[in-house]
mmCIF file of C-alpha atoms and ligand atoms in Angstrom:
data_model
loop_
_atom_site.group_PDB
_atom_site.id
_atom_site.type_symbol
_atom_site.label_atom_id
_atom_site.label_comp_id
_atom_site.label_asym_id
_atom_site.label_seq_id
_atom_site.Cartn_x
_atom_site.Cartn_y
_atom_site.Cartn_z
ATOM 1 C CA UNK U 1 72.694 108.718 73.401
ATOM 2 C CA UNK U 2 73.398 109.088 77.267
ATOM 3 C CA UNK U 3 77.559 109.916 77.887
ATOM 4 C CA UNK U 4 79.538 110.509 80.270
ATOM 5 C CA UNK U 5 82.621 112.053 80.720
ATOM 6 C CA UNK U 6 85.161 111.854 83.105
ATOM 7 C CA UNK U 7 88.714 112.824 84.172
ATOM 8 C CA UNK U 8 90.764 109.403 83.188
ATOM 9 C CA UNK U 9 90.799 107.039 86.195
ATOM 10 C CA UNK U 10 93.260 104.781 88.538
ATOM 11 C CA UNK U 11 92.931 101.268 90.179
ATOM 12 C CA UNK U 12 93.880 101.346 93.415
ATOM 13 C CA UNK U 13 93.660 97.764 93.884
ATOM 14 C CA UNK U 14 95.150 95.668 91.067
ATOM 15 C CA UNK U 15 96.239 91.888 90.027
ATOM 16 C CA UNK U 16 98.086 91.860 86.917
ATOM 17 C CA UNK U 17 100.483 88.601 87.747
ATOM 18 C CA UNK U 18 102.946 87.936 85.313
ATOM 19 C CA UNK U 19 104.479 86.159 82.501
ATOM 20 C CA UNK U 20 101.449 84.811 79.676
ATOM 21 C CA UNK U 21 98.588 85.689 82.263
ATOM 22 C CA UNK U 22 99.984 89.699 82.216
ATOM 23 C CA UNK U 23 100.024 90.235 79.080
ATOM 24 C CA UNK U 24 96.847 89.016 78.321
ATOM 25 C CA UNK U 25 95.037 91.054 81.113
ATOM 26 C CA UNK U 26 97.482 94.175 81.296
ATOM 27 C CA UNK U 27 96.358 96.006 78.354
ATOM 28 C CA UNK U 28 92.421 95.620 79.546
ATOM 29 C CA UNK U 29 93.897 97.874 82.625
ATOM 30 C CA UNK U 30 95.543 100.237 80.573
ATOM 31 C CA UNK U 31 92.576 101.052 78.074
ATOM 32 C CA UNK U 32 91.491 102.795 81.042
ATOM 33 C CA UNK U 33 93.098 103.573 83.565
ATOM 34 C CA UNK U 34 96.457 105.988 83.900
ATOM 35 C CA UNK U 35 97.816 104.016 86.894
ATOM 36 C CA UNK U 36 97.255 100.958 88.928
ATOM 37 C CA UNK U 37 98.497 99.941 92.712
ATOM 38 C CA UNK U 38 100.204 96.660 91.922
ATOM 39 C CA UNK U 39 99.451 93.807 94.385
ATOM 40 C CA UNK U 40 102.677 91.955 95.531
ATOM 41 C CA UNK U 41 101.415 88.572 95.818
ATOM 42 C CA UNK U 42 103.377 87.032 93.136
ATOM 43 C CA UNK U 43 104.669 83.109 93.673
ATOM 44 C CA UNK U 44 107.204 84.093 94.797
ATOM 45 C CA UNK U 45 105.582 87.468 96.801
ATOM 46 C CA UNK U 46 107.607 91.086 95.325
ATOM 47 C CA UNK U 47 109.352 91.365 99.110
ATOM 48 C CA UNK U 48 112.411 93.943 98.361
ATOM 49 C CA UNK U 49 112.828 97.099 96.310
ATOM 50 C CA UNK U 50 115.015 94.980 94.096
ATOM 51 C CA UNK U 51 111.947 92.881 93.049
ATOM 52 C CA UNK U 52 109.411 95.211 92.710
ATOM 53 C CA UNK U 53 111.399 97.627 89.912
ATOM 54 C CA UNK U 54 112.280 94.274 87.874
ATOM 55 C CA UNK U 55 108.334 93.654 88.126
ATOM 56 C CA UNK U 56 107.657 97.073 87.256
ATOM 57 C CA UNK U 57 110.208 96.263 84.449
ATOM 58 C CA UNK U 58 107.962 93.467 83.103
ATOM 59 C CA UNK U 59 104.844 95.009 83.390
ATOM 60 C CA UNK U 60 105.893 97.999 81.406
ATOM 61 C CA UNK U 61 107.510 95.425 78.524
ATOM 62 C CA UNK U 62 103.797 94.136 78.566
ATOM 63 C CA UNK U 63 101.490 97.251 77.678
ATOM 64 C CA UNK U 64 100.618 97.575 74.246
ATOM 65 C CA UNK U 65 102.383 100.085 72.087
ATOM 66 C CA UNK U 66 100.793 103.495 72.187
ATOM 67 C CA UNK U 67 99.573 103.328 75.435
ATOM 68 C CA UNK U 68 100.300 105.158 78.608
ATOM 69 C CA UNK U 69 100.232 103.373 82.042
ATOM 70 C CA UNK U 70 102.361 103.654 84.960
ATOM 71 C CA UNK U 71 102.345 100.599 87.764
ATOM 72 C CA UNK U 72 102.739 101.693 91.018
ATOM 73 C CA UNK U 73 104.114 99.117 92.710
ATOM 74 C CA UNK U 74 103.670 97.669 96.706
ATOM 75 C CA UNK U 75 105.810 95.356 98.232
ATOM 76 C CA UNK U 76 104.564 91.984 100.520
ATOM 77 C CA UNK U 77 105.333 92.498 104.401
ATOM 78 C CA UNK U 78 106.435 89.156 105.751
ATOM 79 C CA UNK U 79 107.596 88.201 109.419
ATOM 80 C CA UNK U 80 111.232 88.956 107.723
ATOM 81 C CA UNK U 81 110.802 92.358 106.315
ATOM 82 C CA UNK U 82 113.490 94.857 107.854
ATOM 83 C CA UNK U 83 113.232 97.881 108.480
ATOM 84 C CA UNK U 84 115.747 98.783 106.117
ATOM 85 C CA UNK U 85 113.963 97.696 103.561
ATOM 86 C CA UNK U 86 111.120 99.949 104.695
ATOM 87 C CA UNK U 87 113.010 102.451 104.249
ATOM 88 C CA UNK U 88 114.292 101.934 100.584
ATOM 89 C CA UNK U 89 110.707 100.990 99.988
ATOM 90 C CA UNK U 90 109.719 105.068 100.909
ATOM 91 C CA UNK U 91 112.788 106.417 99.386
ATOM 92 C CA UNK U 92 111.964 104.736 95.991
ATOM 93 C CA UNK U 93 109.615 106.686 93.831
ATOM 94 C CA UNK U 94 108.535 103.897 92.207
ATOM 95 C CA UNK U 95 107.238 101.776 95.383
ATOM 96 C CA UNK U 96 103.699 103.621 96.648
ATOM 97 C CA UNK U 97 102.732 101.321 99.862
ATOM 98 C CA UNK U 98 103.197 97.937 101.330
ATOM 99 C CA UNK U 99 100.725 94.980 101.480
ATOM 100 C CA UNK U 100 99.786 93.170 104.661
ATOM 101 C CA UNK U 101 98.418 89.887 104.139
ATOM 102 C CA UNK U 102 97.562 87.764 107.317
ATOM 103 C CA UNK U 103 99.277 84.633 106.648
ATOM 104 C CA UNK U 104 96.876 81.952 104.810
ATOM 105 C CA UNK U 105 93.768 84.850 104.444
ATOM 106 C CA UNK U 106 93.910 84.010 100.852
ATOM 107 C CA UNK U 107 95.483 83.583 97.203
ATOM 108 C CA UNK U 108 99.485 83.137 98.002
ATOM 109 C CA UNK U 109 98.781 84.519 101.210
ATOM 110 C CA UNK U 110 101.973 81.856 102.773
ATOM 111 C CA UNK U 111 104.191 84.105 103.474
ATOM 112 C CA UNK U 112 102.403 86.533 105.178
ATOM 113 C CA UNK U 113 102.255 87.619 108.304
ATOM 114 C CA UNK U 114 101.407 85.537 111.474
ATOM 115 C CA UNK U 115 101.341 87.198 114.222
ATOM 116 C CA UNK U 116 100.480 90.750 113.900
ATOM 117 C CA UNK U 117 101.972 92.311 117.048
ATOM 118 C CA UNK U 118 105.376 91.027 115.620
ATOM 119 C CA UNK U 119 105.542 93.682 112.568
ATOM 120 C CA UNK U 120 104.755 96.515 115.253
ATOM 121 C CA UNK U 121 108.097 97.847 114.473
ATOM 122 C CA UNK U 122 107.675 97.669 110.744
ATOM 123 C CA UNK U 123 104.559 100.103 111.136
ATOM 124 C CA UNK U 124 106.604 102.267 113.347
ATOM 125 C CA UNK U 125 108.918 102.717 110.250
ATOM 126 C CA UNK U 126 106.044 103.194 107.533
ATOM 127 C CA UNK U 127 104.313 105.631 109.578
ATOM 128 C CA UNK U 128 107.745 107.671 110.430
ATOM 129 C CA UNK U 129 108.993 107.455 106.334
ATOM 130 C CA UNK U 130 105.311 108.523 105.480
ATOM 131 C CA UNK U 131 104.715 104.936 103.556
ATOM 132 C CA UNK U 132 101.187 103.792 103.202
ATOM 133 C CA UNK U 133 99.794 100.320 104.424
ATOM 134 C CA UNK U 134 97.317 98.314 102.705
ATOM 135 C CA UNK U 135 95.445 95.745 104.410
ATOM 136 C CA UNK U 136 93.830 92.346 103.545
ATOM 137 C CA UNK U 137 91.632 92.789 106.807
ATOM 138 C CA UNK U 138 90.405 89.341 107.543
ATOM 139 C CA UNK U 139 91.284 87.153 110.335
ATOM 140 C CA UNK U 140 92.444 83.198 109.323
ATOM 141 C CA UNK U 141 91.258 81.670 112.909
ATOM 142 C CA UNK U 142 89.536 78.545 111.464
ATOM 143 C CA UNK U 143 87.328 78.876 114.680
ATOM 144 C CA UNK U 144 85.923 82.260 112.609
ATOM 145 C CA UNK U 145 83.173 82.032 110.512
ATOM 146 C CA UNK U 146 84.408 83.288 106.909
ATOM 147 C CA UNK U 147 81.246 85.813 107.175
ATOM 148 C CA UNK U 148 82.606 87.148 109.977
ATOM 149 C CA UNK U 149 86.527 87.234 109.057
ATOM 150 C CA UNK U 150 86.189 91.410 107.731
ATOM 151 C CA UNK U 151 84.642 92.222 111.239
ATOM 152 C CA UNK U 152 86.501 90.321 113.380
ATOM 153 C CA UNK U 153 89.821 91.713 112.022
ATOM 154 C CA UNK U 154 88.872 95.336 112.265
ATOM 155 C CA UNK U 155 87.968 94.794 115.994
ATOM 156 C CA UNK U 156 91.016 92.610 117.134
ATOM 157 C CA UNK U 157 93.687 94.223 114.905
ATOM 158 C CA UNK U 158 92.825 96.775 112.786
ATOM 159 C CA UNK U 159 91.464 99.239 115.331
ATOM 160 C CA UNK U 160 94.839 99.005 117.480
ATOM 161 C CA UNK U 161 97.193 99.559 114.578
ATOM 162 C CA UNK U 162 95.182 102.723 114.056
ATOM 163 C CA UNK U 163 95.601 103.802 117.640
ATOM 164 C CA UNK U 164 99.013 103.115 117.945
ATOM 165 C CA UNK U 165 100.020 104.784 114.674
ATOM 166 C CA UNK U 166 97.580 107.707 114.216
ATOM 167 C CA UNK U 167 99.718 108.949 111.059
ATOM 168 C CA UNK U 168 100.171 105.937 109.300
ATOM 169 C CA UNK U 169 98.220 106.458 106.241
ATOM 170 C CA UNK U 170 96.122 103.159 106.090
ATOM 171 C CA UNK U 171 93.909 101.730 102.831
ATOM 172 C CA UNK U 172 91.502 99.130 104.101
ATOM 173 C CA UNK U 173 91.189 96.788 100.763
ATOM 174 C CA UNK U 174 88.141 95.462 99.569
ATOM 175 C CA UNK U 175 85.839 96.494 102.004
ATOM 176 C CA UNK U 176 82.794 93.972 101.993
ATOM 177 C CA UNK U 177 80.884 94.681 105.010
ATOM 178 C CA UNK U 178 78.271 97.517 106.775
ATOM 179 C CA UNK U 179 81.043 97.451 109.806
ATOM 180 C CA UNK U 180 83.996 98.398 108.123
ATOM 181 C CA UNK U 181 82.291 101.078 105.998
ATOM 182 C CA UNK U 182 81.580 102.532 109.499
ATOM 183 C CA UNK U 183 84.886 101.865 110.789
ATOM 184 C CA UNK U 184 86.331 103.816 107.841
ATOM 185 C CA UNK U 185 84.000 106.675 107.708
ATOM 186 C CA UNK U 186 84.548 107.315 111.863
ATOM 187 C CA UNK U 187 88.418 106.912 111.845
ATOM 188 C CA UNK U 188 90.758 109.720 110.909
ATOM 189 C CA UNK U 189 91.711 111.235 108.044
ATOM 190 C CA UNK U 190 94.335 108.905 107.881
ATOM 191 C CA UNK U 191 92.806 106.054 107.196
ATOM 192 C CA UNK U 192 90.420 105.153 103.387
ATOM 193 C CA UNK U 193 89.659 102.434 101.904
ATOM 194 C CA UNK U 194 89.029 101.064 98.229
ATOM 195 C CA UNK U 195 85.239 98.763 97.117
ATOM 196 C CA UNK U 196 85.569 96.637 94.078
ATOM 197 C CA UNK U 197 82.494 96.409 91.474
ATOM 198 C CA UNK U 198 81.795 92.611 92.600
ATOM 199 C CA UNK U 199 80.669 94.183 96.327
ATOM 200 C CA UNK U 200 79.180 96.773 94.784
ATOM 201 C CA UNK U 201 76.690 94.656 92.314
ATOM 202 C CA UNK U 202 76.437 91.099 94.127
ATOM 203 C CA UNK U 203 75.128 89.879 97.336
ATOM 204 C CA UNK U 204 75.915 86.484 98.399
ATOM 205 C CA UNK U 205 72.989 84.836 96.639
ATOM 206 C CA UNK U 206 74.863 85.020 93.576
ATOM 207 C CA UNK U 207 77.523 82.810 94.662
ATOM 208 C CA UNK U 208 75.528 80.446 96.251
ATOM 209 C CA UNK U 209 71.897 80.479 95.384
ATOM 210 C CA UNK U 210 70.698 78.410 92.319
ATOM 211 C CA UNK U 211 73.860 76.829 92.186
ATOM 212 C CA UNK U 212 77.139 77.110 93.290
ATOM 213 C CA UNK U 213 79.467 79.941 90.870
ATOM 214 C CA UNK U 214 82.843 79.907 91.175
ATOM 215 C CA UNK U 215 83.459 83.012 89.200
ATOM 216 C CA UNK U 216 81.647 85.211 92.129
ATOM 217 C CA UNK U 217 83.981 83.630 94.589
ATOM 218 C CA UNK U 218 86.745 86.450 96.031
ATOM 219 C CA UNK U 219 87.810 87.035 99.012
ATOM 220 C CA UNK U 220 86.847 88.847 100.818
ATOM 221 C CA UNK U 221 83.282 86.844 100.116
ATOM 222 C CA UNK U 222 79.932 88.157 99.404
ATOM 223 C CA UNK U 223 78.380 89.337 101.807
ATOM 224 C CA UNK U 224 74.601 89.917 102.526
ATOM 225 C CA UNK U 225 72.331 92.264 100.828
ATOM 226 C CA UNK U 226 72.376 94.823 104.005
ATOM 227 C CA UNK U 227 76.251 95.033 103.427
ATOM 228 C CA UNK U 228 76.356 95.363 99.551
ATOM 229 C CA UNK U 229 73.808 98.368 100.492
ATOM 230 C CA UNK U 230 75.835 100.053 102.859
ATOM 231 C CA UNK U 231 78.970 99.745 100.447
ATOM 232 C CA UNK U 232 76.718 101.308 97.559
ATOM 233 C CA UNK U 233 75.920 104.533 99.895
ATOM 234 C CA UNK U 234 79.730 104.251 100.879
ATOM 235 C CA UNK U 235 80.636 104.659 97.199
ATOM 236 C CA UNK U 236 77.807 107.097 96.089
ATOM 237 C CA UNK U 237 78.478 108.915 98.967
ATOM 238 C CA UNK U 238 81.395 111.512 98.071
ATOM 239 C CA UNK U 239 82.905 111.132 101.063
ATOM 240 C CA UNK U 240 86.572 110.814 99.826
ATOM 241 C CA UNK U 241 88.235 108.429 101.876
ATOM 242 C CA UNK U 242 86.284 106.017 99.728
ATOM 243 C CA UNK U 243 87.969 105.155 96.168
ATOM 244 C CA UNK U 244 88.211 102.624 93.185
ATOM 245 C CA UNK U 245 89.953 99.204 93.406
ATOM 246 C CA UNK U 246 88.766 96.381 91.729
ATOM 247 C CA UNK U 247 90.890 93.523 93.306
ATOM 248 C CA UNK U 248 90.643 92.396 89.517
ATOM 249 C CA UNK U 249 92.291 88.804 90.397
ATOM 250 C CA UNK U 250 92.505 86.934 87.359
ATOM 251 C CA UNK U 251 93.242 83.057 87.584
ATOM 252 C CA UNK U 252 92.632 80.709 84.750
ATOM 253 C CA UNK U 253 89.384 78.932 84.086
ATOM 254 C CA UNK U 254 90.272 75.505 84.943
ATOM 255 C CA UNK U 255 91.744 77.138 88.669
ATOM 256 C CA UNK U 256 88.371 78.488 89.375
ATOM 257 C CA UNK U 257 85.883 75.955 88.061
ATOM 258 C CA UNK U 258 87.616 73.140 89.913
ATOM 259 C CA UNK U 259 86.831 71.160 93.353
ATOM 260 C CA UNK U 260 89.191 73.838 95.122
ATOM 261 C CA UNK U 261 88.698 76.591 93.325
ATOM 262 C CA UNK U 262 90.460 80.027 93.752
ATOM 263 C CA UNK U 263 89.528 83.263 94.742
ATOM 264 C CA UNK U 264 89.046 85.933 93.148
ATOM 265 C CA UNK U 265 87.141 87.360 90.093
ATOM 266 C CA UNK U 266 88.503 88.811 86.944
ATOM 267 C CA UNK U 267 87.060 92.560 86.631
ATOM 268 C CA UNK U 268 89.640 94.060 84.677
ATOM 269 C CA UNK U 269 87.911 93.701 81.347
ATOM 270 C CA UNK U 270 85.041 96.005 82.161
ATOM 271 C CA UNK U 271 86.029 97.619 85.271
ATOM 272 C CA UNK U 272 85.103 101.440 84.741
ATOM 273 C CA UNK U 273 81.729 99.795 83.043
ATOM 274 C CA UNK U 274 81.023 97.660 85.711
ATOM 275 C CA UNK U 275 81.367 100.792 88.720
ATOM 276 C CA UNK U 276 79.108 102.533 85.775
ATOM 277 C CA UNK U 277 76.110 100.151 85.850
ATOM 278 C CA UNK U 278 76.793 100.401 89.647
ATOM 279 C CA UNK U 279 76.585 103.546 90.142
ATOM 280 C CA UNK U 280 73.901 104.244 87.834
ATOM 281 C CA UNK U 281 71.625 101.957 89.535
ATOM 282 C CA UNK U 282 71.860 104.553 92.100
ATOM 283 C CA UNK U 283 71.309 106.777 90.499
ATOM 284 C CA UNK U 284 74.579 108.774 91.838
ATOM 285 C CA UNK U 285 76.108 109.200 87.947
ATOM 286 C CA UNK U 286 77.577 112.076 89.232
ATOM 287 C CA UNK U 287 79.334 110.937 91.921
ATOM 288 C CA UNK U 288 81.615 107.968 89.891
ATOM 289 C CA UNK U 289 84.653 110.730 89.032
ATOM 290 C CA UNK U 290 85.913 111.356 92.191
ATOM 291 C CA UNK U 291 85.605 108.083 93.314
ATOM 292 C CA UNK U 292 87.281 106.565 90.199
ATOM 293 C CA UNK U 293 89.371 109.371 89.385
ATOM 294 C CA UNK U 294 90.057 111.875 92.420
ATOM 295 C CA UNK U 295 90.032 110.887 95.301
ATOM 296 C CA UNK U 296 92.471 107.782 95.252
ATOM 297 C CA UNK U 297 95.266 110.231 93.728
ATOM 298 C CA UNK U 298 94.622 112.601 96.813
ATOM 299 C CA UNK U 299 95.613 110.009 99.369
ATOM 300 C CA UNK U 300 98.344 108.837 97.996
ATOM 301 C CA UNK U 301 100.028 112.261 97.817
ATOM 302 C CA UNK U 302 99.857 112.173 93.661
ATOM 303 C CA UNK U 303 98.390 114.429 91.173
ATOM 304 C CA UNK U 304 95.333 113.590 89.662
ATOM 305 C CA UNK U 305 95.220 112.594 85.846
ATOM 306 C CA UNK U 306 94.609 115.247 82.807
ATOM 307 C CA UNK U 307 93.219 112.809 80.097
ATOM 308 C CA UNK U 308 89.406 112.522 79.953
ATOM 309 C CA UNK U 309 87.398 108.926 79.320
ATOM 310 C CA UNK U 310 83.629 109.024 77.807
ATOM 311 C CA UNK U 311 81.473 106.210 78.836
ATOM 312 C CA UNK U 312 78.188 105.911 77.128
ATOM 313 C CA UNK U 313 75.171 104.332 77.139
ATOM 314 C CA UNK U 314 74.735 101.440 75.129
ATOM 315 C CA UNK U 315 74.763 97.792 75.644
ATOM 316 C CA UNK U 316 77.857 95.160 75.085
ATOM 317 C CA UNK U 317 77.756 91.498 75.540
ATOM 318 C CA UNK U 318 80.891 89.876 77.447
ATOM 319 C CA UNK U 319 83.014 87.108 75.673
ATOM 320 C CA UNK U 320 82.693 83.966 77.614
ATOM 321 C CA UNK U 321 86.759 84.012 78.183
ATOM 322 C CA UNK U 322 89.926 86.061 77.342
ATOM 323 C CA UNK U 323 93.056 84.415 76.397
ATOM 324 C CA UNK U 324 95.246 82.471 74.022
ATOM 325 C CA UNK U 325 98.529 80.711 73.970
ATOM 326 C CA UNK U 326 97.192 78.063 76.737
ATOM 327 C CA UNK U 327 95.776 81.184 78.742
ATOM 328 C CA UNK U 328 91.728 81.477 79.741
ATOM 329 C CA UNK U 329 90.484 83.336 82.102
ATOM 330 C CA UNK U 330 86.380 83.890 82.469
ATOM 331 C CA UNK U 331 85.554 86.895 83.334
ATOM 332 C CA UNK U 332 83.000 88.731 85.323
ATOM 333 C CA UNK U 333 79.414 88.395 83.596
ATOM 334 C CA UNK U 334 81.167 86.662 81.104
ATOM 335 C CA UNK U 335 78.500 86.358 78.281
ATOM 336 C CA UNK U 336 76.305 88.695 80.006
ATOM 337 C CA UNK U 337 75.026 91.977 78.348
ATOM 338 C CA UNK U 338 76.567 94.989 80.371
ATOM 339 C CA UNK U 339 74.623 98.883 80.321
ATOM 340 C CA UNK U 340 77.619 100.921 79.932
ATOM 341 C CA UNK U 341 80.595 101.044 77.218
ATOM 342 C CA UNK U 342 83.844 102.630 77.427
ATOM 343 C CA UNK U 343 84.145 104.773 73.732
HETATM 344 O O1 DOR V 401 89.773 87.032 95.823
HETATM 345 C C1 DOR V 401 90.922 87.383 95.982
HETATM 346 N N1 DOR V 401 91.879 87.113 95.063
HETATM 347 N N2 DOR V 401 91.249 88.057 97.085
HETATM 348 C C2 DOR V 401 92.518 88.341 97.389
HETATM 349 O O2 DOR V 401 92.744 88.889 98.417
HETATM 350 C C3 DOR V 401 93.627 87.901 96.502
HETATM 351 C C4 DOR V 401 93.167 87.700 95.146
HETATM 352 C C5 DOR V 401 94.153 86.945 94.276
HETATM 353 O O3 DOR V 401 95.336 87.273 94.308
HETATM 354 O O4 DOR V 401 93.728 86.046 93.540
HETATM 355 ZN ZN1 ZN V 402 93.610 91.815 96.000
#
């Protein structure tokens, strides 16, 4: 049988949420992965040091006996954070970045920020404390197409942040289109960015063609097949500033398969398999290590794991939902038969 081993990965891109809903998806995280970036955008969002240890606190009361994971945990930038708070934020070693959410770009999104100029300052701070930003880059202009919302962003905001603060170490979340693969492969050092496995496998057809399927909706959406293609050869690529995150974003069933339905898609179950059948596809096996377990750890200034995962070869077919105690969540090819098995 076909394995593969590999140094024991991170997410750098993570939804746990909390109370029933984490502890039914937290220990599919910590089967494999050593550490996760935890997002902030909790109702309400983790704004202040104070918040995010007593979320740390409850994630760590949630992983399963006998298993080792570490939550590195983000705060949510709002038109009120101070710069004090910046500060504790980079003192803490238990805080890694902070999230910038335009305000109303997606899930709990509220009390983000409006007006981007306004946080200028903020950045100022992150960049001089050496704290990294992550960035939901998508405008909310209802005047903007929501194809367009990734490349718009980059070109009326993103690009100026970078300019303005060269040393502010910036993750560009989710990246879902051909431009912003560019972007991030012609900008400094600085600046990386993470892919989930939905962009990696799915075009926009399979949201919308043959019927309409609420578990491929995310945000950032699908894109075309010409993107998804670029983001592969992003990926595949071994060009480090280019690193796991799966945005796993688990809401329950009835939230997604509803006349409003929410965004995002639950990965968490299968994530290393998923970036497996992904990357096998392209035949670029080889390549899935650093990406899932190097080069994340690198930019973020911590060392990379010792533990080894094996992966092999054979096929698994995914429940149709996870969950008990009034908690369901569908996941990703949820009765579907997946390539690749974590042993
Ligand atoms: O699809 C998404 N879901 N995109 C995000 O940016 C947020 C996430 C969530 O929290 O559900
Ligand atoms: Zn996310």
């Amino acid at each position: 049988m076909k394995t593969l081993t590999i140094t024991r990965p991170d997410d750098w891109h993570l939804h746990v949420r909390n109370g029933a809903v984490l502890k039914t998806v937290l220990p599919h995280t910590a089967r494999q992965f050593a550490r996760a970036i935890i997002m902030p955008n909790l109702k309400p969002p983790v704004t202040t040091v104070a918040q995010a240890l007593a979320y740390r606190d409850e994630i760590l009361q949630a992983v399963p006996a006998g298993m080792d994971f570490t939550p590195l945990m983000t705060l949510y930038l709002t038109g009120s954070t101070t710069v004090e708070e910046i500060k504790r934020a980079a003192q803490s070693k238990y805080v890694h970045a902070v999230k910038l959410y335009p305000a109303g770009a997606t899930t709990n999104s509220d009390s983000g920020v409006a007006d981007i100029d306004s946080i200028y300052p903020l950045l100022a701070a992150m960049e001089k404390h050496d704290l990294p930003l992550l960035v939901h880059g998508e405008v909310t202009d209802e005047t903007c197409d929501i194809f367009d919302r990734e490349r718009i962003f980059i070109e009326s905001h993103l690009s100026a942040i970078h300019n303005n603060f060269p040393a502010l170490r910036i993750v560009v979340e989710h990246l879902t289109t051909a431009e912003a693969v560019q972007f991030v492969q012609s900008a400094e050092a600085t600046i990386a960015a993470t892919i989930t496995p939905q962009h990696l496998l799915f075009n926009r057809n399979a949201l919308l063609a043959g019927g309409l399927r609420p578990h491929h909706y995310c945000l950032p959406i699908l894109k075309r097949e010409h993107h998804r293609l670029a983001l592969v050869a992003a990926a595949t690529s071994g060009n480090p500033k280019f690193f796991l995150g799966t945005d796993s974003a688990p809401h329950q069933t009835s939230l997604k398969e509803n006349a409003c339905g929410c965004a995002g898609c639950f990965s968490a179950h299968a994530a290393l398999e998923l970036y497996a059948e992904a990357f096998d596809r392209a035949d670029a096996l080889d390549k899935l290590e650093g990406f899932a377990s190097f080069y994340g750890a690198d930019f973020y200034r911590l060392p990379r794991n010792t533990g080894m995962v094996t992966l092999e070869k054979s096929t698994w077919q995914v429940p149709e939902t996870y969950g008990d105690n009034g908690v369901a969540i569908t996941p990703l090819k949820a009765g579907e038969t997946l390539s690749w098995k974590l042993v």
